[in-house]
């Protein structure tokens, strides 16, 4: 595609995404389905441009004020990746001069919002927690996340899986905290990786891997992944159970549960039972009350811990949506807790950075559920052979609290309890 046409296509796609009525990756995927003539390189350029603009929206919008032409074209020019000569071949002389002027603007010329690229309410909420680390956190959130794999212990050990990944020509290291993780350099095509095709490794962020280690299910137990989604944690739990016992994967979206099936086929697991439910009080859940050994609640949340992957979330979420999610999270956690038998373990988790979805929900649960005894996340992680378990938790070790700039993972929170006998 000619650079001018590619730039025009980028501008059109940015305008669609910036309606913020659907997740950015869904809008991009739909655009690609509707434009099948786009080749792999063109799709990569379009996607990279959109996500660069989403990450640095406030900075780019400030720079764009001095340009000419449509706002969307100016944003596309600023976010366009790669070769500047290729880009400039699509620009008018005034646009070239404007782009050169933008390149000369230094960090000292930007206000804090332009550097952080966070809405004011979110920047303030994060500053209240990390204080003078906000610059480091904001800078980290502007960088794309690495690609992490979890080794399927049902089929392979990590050392052998790492050797297989490297043997396929990929650059990879073990993850710093999870004993199950491998971190890849770049974004290779995993479909061509034999270890992925045969189910020895599965895509899962290191932080998410730690959730299954917190729950620590054992052979023969009855376990539930209460909000299973596409099943990454379900697969990890099934492998930890050595493909024994019974593992329920609950979700309100049958479509999301369908996404588990090809992953299950690769994994070799046969102990997983996907169950689509209408809501957290579904009759199929009530029938299991008091029967389960362990339950993981990775609750629906704002996703603000995943901004490296989904930068549109910072523009789509608001204090009002967070408040609504907090109420939903409390209802879901209370419903999931009914499944536990005496002595059973409950883990609540989110991929949010906000206390309203994390500590506040855990504290509200404890205040109304005296039969559940708090567990120390740091002790559970240490027992699971997680490196620097204490450093992954709040000061007193009560909650797991992962920060992208400190730990190199997505932002995660987790709390654990045991039902009293």
Short mmCIF file of C-alpha atoms in Angstrom, two decimals:
data_model
loop_
_atom_site.label_atom_id
_atom_site.label_comp_id
_atom_site.label_asym_id
_atom_site.label_seq_id
_atom_site.Cartn_x
_atom_site.Cartn_y
_atom_site.Cartn_z
CA UNK A 1 0.00 0.00 0.00
CA UNK A 2 1.26 3.48 -0.87
CA UNK A 3 2.32 5.43 2.25
CA UNK A 4 -0.31 8.11 1.62
CA UNK A 5 -3.07 5.49 1.48
CA UNK A 6 -1.69 3.79 4.59
CA UNK A 7 -1.66 7.09 6.48
CA UNK A 8 -5.23 7.83 5.40
CA UNK A 9 -6.27 4.34 6.54
CA UNK A 10 -4.57 4.94 9.91
CA UNK A 11 -6.41 8.23 10.38
CA UNK A 12 -9.75 6.59 9.56
CA UNK A 13 -9.12 3.75 12.04
CA UNK A 14 -8.04 6.15 14.81
CA UNK A 15 -11.29 8.08 14.38
CA UNK A 16 -13.26 4.82 14.79
CA UNK A 17 -11.32 3.77 17.90
CA UNK A 18 -11.65 7.20 19.53
CA UNK A 19 -15.43 6.84 19.72
CA UNK A 20 -14.59 4.56 22.69
CA UNK A 21 -17.83 2.63 22.36
CA UNK A 22 -15.98 -0.70 22.04
CA UNK A 23 -12.55 -2.02 23.13
CA UNK A 24 -9.80 -0.82 20.80
CA UNK A 25 -8.58 -4.32 19.90
CA UNK A 26 -12.14 -5.30 18.91
CA UNK A 27 -12.50 -2.21 16.69
CA UNK A 28 -9.15 -2.91 15.03
CA UNK A 29 -9.99 -6.60 14.51
CA UNK A 30 -13.35 -5.68 12.94
CA UNK A 31 -11.64 -3.17 10.64
CA UNK A 32 -9.28 -5.89 9.46
CA UNK A 33 -12.17 -8.32 8.85
CA UNK A 34 -13.91 -5.68 6.76
CA UNK A 35 -10.72 -4.92 4.78
CA UNK A 36 -9.33 -8.32 3.86
CA UNK A 37 -7.00 -6.85 1.22
CA UNK A 38 -4.73 -5.47 3.95
CA UNK A 39 -1.50 -7.47 4.19
CA UNK A 40 0.33 -8.48 7.40
CA UNK A 41 2.75 -5.51 7.27
CA UNK A 42 -0.07 -3.04 6.67
CA UNK A 43 -2.09 -4.50 9.53
CA UNK A 44 0.92 -4.28 11.84
CA UNK A 45 1.51 -0.63 10.90
CA UNK A 46 -2.15 0.27 11.40
CA UNK A 47 -2.33 -1.49 14.76
CA UNK A 48 0.96 0.01 15.98
CA UNK A 49 -0.17 3.51 14.97
CA UNK A 50 -3.52 3.22 16.76
CA UNK A 51 -2.02 1.91 19.98
CA UNK A 52 0.80 4.49 19.97
CA UNK A 53 -1.83 7.24 19.76
CA UNK A 54 -3.89 5.65 22.54
CA UNK A 55 -0.83 5.43 24.78
CA UNK A 56 0.33 9.01 24.24
CA UNK A 57 -2.99 10.68 23.52
CA UNK A 58 -2.56 13.80 25.66
CA UNK A 59 0.96 14.46 24.38
CA UNK A 60 -0.02 13.92 20.76
CA UNK A 61 -3.18 16.02 21.03
CA UNK A 62 -1.12 18.88 22.46
CA UNK A 63 1.39 18.63 19.61
CA UNK A 64 -1.39 18.28 17.05
CA UNK A 65 -2.84 21.70 17.91
CA UNK A 66 -0.12 23.42 15.89
CA UNK A 67 -0.58 21.28 12.78
CA UNK A 68 -3.00 21.51 9.86
CA UNK A 69 -5.47 19.12 8.31
CA UNK A 70 -7.83 16.79 10.19
CA UNK A 71 -7.11 15.97 13.84
CA UNK A 72 -7.10 12.25 13.03
CA UNK A 73 -4.49 12.66 10.30
CA UNK A 74 -2.26 14.68 12.62
CA UNK A 75 -2.54 12.02 15.32
CA UNK A 76 -1.78 9.30 12.76
CA UNK A 77 1.36 11.16 11.65
CA UNK A 78 2.58 11.46 15.25
CA UNK A 79 1.90 7.79 16.03
CA UNK A 80 3.15 6.33 12.74
CA UNK A 81 5.90 3.78 13.46
CA UNK A 82 9.21 3.07 11.79
CA UNK A 83 10.92 4.77 8.87
CA UNK A 84 10.50 8.58 8.92
CA UNK A 85 11.47 8.86 5.24
CA UNK A 86 8.65 6.45 4.36
CA UNK A 87 6.22 8.56 6.38
CA UNK A 88 7.44 11.87 4.97
CA UNK A 89 6.86 10.62 1.41
CA UNK A 90 3.13 10.84 2.25
CA UNK A 91 3.26 14.36 3.74
CA UNK A 92 2.87 17.84 2.35
CA UNK A 93 5.69 20.34 2.88
CA UNK A 94 3.83 22.11 5.74
CA UNK A 95 3.27 18.72 7.41
CA UNK A 96 6.94 17.83 7.08
CA UNK A 97 7.93 21.14 8.69
CA UNK A 98 5.41 20.65 11.47
CA UNK A 99 6.65 17.09 12.16
CA UNK A 100 10.26 18.33 12.31
CA UNK A 101 9.19 21.02 14.79
CA UNK A 102 7.41 18.39 16.93
CA UNK A 103 10.59 16.30 17.01
CA UNK A 104 12.44 19.23 18.61
CA UNK A 105 10.03 19.50 21.55
CA UNK A 106 11.76 18.12 24.64
CA UNK A 107 10.44 16.62 27.88
CA UNK A 108 10.97 19.92 29.68
CA UNK A 109 8.44 21.51 27.33
CA UNK A 110 5.66 19.14 28.33
CA UNK A 111 3.35 19.48 31.31
CA UNK A 112 2.92 16.49 33.64
CA UNK A 113 -0.30 15.26 31.92
CA UNK A 114 1.51 15.20 28.56
CA UNK A 115 4.31 13.09 30.05
CA UNK A 116 2.04 10.74 31.99
CA UNK A 117 -0.75 10.48 29.41
CA UNK A 118 -3.26 9.62 32.11
CA UNK A 119 -6.64 11.24 32.77
CA UNK A 120 -6.44 13.56 35.80
CA UNK A 121 -8.60 11.39 38.05
CA UNK A 122 -6.45 8.32 37.41
CA UNK A 123 -3.14 10.16 37.77
CA UNK A 124 -4.31 11.45 41.16
CA UNK A 125 -5.49 8.00 42.30
CA UNK A 126 -2.12 6.48 41.41
CA UNK A 127 -0.13 9.34 42.93
CA UNK A 128 -1.91 8.77 46.25
CA UNK A 129 -0.53 5.23 46.27
CA UNK A 130 2.97 5.45 44.77
CA UNK A 131 3.83 9.12 45.47
CA UNK A 132 7.15 10.02 43.82
CA UNK A 133 7.13 6.77 41.80
CA UNK A 134 4.32 8.09 39.58
CA UNK A 135 6.71 9.19 36.83
CA UNK A 136 8.28 5.70 36.72
CA UNK A 137 4.88 3.99 36.77
CA UNK A 138 3.45 6.25 34.04
CA UNK A 139 6.52 5.73 31.85
CA UNK A 140 6.23 1.96 32.29
CA UNK A 141 2.55 2.01 31.32
CA UNK A 142 3.48 3.71 28.03
CA UNK A 143 5.67 0.78 26.98
CA UNK A 144 4.22 -2.39 25.43
CA UNK A 145 4.15 -5.41 27.74
CA UNK A 146 6.47 -8.38 27.13
CA UNK A 147 5.06 -11.71 26.01
CA UNK A 148 5.05 -14.25 28.85
CA UNK A 149 4.47 -17.98 28.57
CA UNK A 150 3.45 -20.43 31.31
CA UNK A 151 4.91 -23.91 31.12
CA UNK A 152 2.27 -26.64 31.19
CA UNK A 153 3.72 -28.85 33.95
CA UNK A 154 1.43 -31.66 32.85
CA UNK A 155 3.59 -32.03 29.74
CA UNK A 156 6.97 -30.44 30.38
CA UNK A 157 9.39 -28.97 32.93
CA UNK A 158 10.46 -25.36 32.61
CA UNK A 159 14.12 -25.99 31.78
CA UNK A 160 13.18 -28.33 28.93
CA UNK A 161 10.47 -25.94 27.67
CA UNK A 162 12.93 -23.03 27.74
CA UNK A 163 15.44 -25.09 25.75
CA UNK A 164 12.73 -25.95 23.21
CA UNK A 165 11.73 -22.30 22.82
CA UNK A 166 15.34 -21.24 22.33
CA UNK A 167 15.89 -24.18 20.00
CA UNK A 168 13.14 -22.74 17.79
CA UNK A 169 15.27 -19.62 17.38
CA UNK A 170 13.50 -17.38 19.91
CA UNK A 171 15.22 -15.23 22.52
CA UNK A 172 13.78 -16.11 25.94
CA UNK A 173 14.52 -16.04 29.68
CA UNK A 174 12.83 -17.41 32.79
CA UNK A 175 10.46 -14.99 34.51
CA UNK A 176 11.92 -13.36 37.64
CA UNK A 177 9.15 -14.44 40.04
CA UNK A 178 6.94 -17.24 38.72
CA UNK A 179 8.56 -20.70 38.75
CA UNK A 180 6.36 -21.57 35.75
CA UNK A 181 7.13 -18.62 33.46
CA UNK A 182 9.18 -17.88 30.35
CA UNK A 183 9.52 -14.34 28.99
CA UNK A 184 10.02 -13.88 25.25
CA UNK A 185 11.86 -11.07 23.54
CA UNK A 186 9.61 -9.39 20.97
CA UNK A 187 6.30 -10.67 19.63
CA UNK A 188 7.01 -13.85 17.65
CA UNK A 189 4.36 -15.84 15.81
CA UNK A 190 3.56 -18.55 18.36
CA UNK A 191 1.57 -20.61 15.85
CA UNK A 192 4.93 -21.63 14.41
CA UNK A 193 6.38 -22.59 17.78
CA UNK A 194 6.15 -26.39 18.28
CA UNK A 195 6.11 -26.08 22.10
CA UNK A 196 3.01 -23.89 21.81
CA UNK A 197 1.27 -26.02 19.19
CA UNK A 198 1.68 -29.17 21.28
CA UNK A 199 0.52 -27.54 24.52
CA UNK A 200 3.82 -27.44 26.41
CA UNK A 201 3.52 -23.66 26.86
CA UNK A 202 0.57 -21.26 26.97
CA UNK A 203 0.39 -17.45 26.85
CA UNK A 204 -0.12 -15.99 30.33
CA UNK A 205 1.29 -12.88 32.00
CA UNK A 206 3.58 -13.66 34.92
CA UNK A 207 1.26 -11.82 37.32
CA UNK A 208 -1.67 -13.97 36.27
CA UNK A 209 0.44 -17.10 36.79
CA UNK A 210 0.91 -16.12 40.43
CA UNK A 211 -2.87 -16.27 41.03
CA UNK A 212 -2.99 -20.02 40.41
CA UNK A 213 0.01 -20.43 42.71
CA UNK A 214 -1.86 -18.52 45.44
CA UNK A 215 -4.85 -20.83 45.15
CA UNK A 216 -2.53 -23.89 45.07
CA UNK A 217 -5.12 -26.57 44.22
CA UNK A 218 -4.17 -30.17 44.95
CA UNK A 219 -4.78 -33.54 43.33
CA UNK A 220 -8.35 -34.79 43.50
CA UNK A 221 -9.90 -31.58 44.81
CA UNK A 222 -13.06 -29.81 43.65
CA UNK A 223 -12.10 -26.35 42.43
CA UNK A 224 -13.77 -23.44 40.62
CA UNK A 225 -12.43 -20.65 38.48
CA UNK A 226 -15.42 -18.40 39.14
CA UNK A 227 -14.79 -15.84 36.36
CA UNK A 228 -12.91 -17.99 33.87
CA UNK A 229 -12.89 -15.67 30.84
CA UNK A 230 -10.78 -17.17 28.06
CA UNK A 231 -9.35 -19.75 30.45
CA UNK A 232 -5.69 -18.88 31.02
CA UNK A 233 -5.92 -19.36 34.78
CA UNK A 234 -8.23 -22.36 34.37
CA UNK A 235 -5.51 -24.15 32.40
CA UNK A 236 -2.92 -23.32 35.06
CA UNK A 237 -5.18 -24.65 37.82
CA UNK A 238 -5.92 -27.85 35.91
CA UNK A 239 -2.21 -28.54 35.44
CA UNK A 240 -1.56 -27.87 39.15
CA UNK A 241 -4.24 -30.47 39.93
CA UNK A 242 -2.34 -32.97 37.72
CA UNK A 243 -5.49 -33.43 35.62
CA UNK A 244 -7.35 -35.01 38.55
CA UNK A 245 -10.38 -33.93 40.58
CA UNK A 246 -12.97 -31.61 39.07
CA UNK A 247 -12.36 -28.04 37.91
CA UNK A 248 -15.35 -25.85 37.07
CA UNK A 249 -14.81 -22.92 34.71
CA UNK A 250 -17.72 -20.52 35.28
CA UNK A 251 -18.39 -17.44 33.17
CA UNK A 252 -21.40 -15.37 32.13
CA UNK A 253 -20.19 -15.39 28.52
CA UNK A 254 -20.60 -18.65 26.61
CA UNK A 255 -18.58 -17.03 23.81
CA UNK A 256 -15.60 -16.53 26.14
CA UNK A 257 -15.89 -20.10 27.39
CA UNK A 258 -15.83 -21.36 23.80
CA UNK A 259 -12.37 -19.81 23.51
CA UNK A 260 -11.14 -22.28 26.15
CA UNK A 261 -11.86 -25.34 24.02
CA UNK A 262 -8.91 -25.20 21.58
CA UNK A 263 -6.62 -24.31 24.48
CA UNK A 264 -7.95 -27.29 26.45
CA UNK A 265 -7.30 -29.56 23.49
CA UNK A 266 -3.63 -28.45 23.34
CA UNK A 267 -3.20 -28.70 27.12
CA UNK A 268 -4.20 -32.36 27.48
CA UNK A 269 -6.52 -31.53 30.40
CA UNK A 270 -9.68 -33.58 30.87
CA UNK A 271 -10.71 -32.42 34.37
CA UNK A 272 -12.09 -29.02 33.25
CA UNK A 273 -15.86 -28.47 33.05
CA UNK A 274 -16.84 -25.15 31.43
CA UNK A 275 -20.22 -23.87 32.67
CA UNK A 276 -21.97 -20.79 31.26
CA UNK A 277 -23.99 -19.04 34.00
CA UNK A 278 -26.57 -16.27 33.82
CA UNK A 279 -25.22 -14.34 36.83
CA UNK A 280 -23.35 -14.85 40.10
CA UNK A 281 -26.48 -16.31 41.78
CA UNK A 282 -27.19 -18.91 39.08
CA UNK A 283 -28.86 -22.15 40.25
CA UNK A 284 -25.93 -24.19 38.90
CA UNK A 285 -23.74 -22.41 41.44
CA UNK A 286 -26.17 -22.81 44.32
CA UNK A 287 -26.14 -26.58 43.85
CA UNK A 288 -22.41 -26.61 44.66
CA UNK A 289 -22.69 -24.59 47.87
CA UNK A 290 -20.37 -25.85 50.60
CA UNK A 291 -18.81 -28.53 48.36
CA UNK A 292 -15.65 -26.99 46.89
CA UNK A 293 -12.10 -27.08 48.22
CA UNK A 294 -10.84 -23.95 46.47
CA UNK A 295 -12.33 -21.05 44.51
CA UNK A 296 -10.56 -18.38 42.48
CA UNK A 297 -12.45 -15.13 41.82
CA UNK A 298 -10.54 -13.13 39.21
CA UNK A 299 -13.31 -10.57 39.13
CA UNK A 300 -14.47 -8.34 36.28
CA UNK A 301 -12.62 -5.07 36.81
CA UNK A 302 -11.47 -1.83 35.22
CA UNK A 303 -8.39 -3.56 33.78
CA UNK A 304 -6.27 -0.53 34.66
CA UNK A 305 -3.37 -2.80 35.56
CA UNK A 306 -3.18 -3.86 31.90
CA UNK A 307 -2.65 -0.43 30.29
CA UNK A 308 0.55 -1.64 28.62
CA UNK A 309 -1.65 -4.02 26.59
CA UNK A 310 -4.96 -2.11 26.51
CA UNK A 311 -4.18 1.63 26.66
CA UNK A 312 -7.73 2.54 25.61
CA UNK A 313 -8.98 1.50 29.06
CA UNK A 314 -7.61 4.67 30.68
CA UNK A 315 -9.85 6.70 28.37
CA UNK A 316 -12.88 4.39 28.63
CA UNK A 317 -13.02 3.99 32.43
CA UNK A 318 -14.24 6.72 34.80
CA UNK A 319 -14.66 7.05 38.59
CA UNK A 320 -18.33 6.16 38.01
CA UNK A 321 -17.58 2.92 36.15
CA UNK A 322 -15.07 1.98 38.86
CA UNK A 323 -17.67 2.53 41.59
CA UNK A 324 -20.16 0.31 39.71
CA UNK A 325 -17.50 -2.39 39.29
CA UNK A 326 -16.66 -2.29 43.00
CA UNK A 327 -20.29 -3.02 43.88
CA UNK A 328 -20.39 -5.88 41.36
CA UNK A 329 -17.12 -7.29 42.68
CA UNK A 330 -18.49 -7.42 46.22
CA UNK A 331 -21.58 -9.29 45.04
CA UNK A 332 -19.54 -11.78 43.03
CA UNK A 333 -17.11 -12.44 45.88
CA UNK A 334 -19.94 -13.03 48.37
CA UNK A 335 -21.62 -15.46 45.98
CA UNK A 336 -18.39 -17.37 45.27
CA UNK A 337 -17.65 -17.68 48.99
CA UNK A 338 -20.79 -19.82 49.45
CA UNK A 339 -19.15 -22.59 47.41
CA UNK A 340 -16.37 -23.25 49.95
CA UNK A 341 -16.44 -26.15 52.34
CA UNK A 342 -14.94 -25.71 55.84
CA UNK A 343 -11.16 -25.46 55.48
CA UNK A 344 -11.48 -24.37 51.85
CA UNK A 345 -9.43 -21.54 50.32
CA UNK A 346 -10.86 -18.48 48.57
CA UNK A 347 -8.74 -16.11 46.45
CA UNK A 348 -10.04 -12.76 45.18
CA UNK A 349 -8.08 -11.00 42.45
CA UNK A 350 -8.25 -8.16 39.94
CA UNK A 351 -5.98 -6.68 37.29
CA UNK A 352 -6.69 -3.20 38.67
CA UNK A 353 -4.39 -0.71 40.39
CA UNK A 354 -7.17 1.01 42.34
CA UNK A 355 -7.92 0.36 46.04
CA UNK A 356 -11.67 0.75 45.37
CA UNK A 357 -11.55 -2.54 43.45
CA UNK A 358 -8.92 -4.16 45.64
CA UNK A 359 -8.36 -3.49 49.34
CA UNK A 360 -11.80 -1.92 49.82
CA UNK A 361 -13.56 -4.98 48.37
CA UNK A 362 -11.46 -7.37 50.47
CA UNK A 363 -12.08 -5.37 53.64
CA UNK A 364 -15.83 -5.16 52.99
CA UNK A 365 -15.91 -8.94 52.50
CA UNK A 366 -14.09 -9.58 55.77
CA UNK A 367 -16.42 -7.26 57.66
CA UNK A 368 -19.45 -9.32 56.60
CA UNK A 369 -17.95 -12.83 56.49
CA UNK A 370 -16.60 -13.70 59.92
CA UNK A 371 -16.36 -17.38 58.97
CA UNK A 372 -13.46 -16.59 56.61
CA UNK A 373 -10.01 -16.20 58.12
CA UNK A 374 -7.50 -13.96 56.27
CA UNK A 375 -4.34 -15.64 54.91
CA UNK A 376 -0.97 -14.00 54.28
CA UNK A 377 -0.34 -13.74 50.55
CA UNK A 378 3.42 -13.54 51.11
CA UNK A 379 3.42 -16.87 52.96
CA UNK A 380 1.32 -18.58 50.28
CA UNK A 381 3.60 -17.33 47.50
CA UNK A 382 6.71 -18.38 49.39
CA UNK A 383 5.25 -21.87 49.86
CA UNK A 384 4.72 -22.00 46.07
CA UNK A 385 8.46 -21.27 45.52
CA UNK A 386 7.83 -17.80 44.12
CA UNK A 387 10.97 -15.65 44.06
CA UNK A 388 10.93 -12.59 46.36
CA UNK A 389 7.43 -13.40 47.62
CA UNK A 390 7.54 -10.64 50.26
CA UNK A 391 8.51 -8.05 47.65
CA UNK A 392 5.38 -8.84 45.65
CA UNK A 393 3.08 -8.03 48.54
CA UNK A 394 1.87 -5.11 50.61
CA UNK A 395 4.14 -4.03 53.46
CA UNK A 396 2.59 -6.42 56.00
CA UNK A 397 2.41 -9.30 53.50
CA UNK A 398 -1.37 -9.50 53.67
CA UNK A 399 -2.19 -8.80 50.01
CA UNK A 400 -0.36 -9.52 46.77
CA UNK A 401 0.13 -6.15 45.05
CA UNK A 402 1.92 -6.19 41.69
CA UNK A 403 3.03 -2.96 39.99
CA UNK A 404 4.29 -2.87 36.39
CA UNK A 405 7.19 -0.52 37.17
CA UNK A 406 8.32 -2.49 40.22
CA UNK A 407 7.73 -6.08 39.18
CA UNK A 408 7.60 -6.12 35.38
CA UNK A 409 4.14 -7.69 35.35
CA UNK A 410 0.67 -6.36 34.68
CA UNK A 411 -0.84 -4.66 37.72
CA UNK A 412 -2.51 -7.26 39.94
CA UNK A 413 -4.10 -7.50 43.37
CA UNK A 414 -4.99 -10.65 45.29
CA UNK A 415 -6.32 -11.52 48.73
CA UNK A 416 -6.82 -14.99 50.21
CA UNK A 417 -8.96 -16.48 52.97
CA UNK A 418 -9.64 -19.87 54.50
CA UNK A 419 -13.13 -20.85 55.59
CA UNK A 420 -13.03 -21.75 59.26
CA UNK A 421 -13.73 -25.35 60.16
#
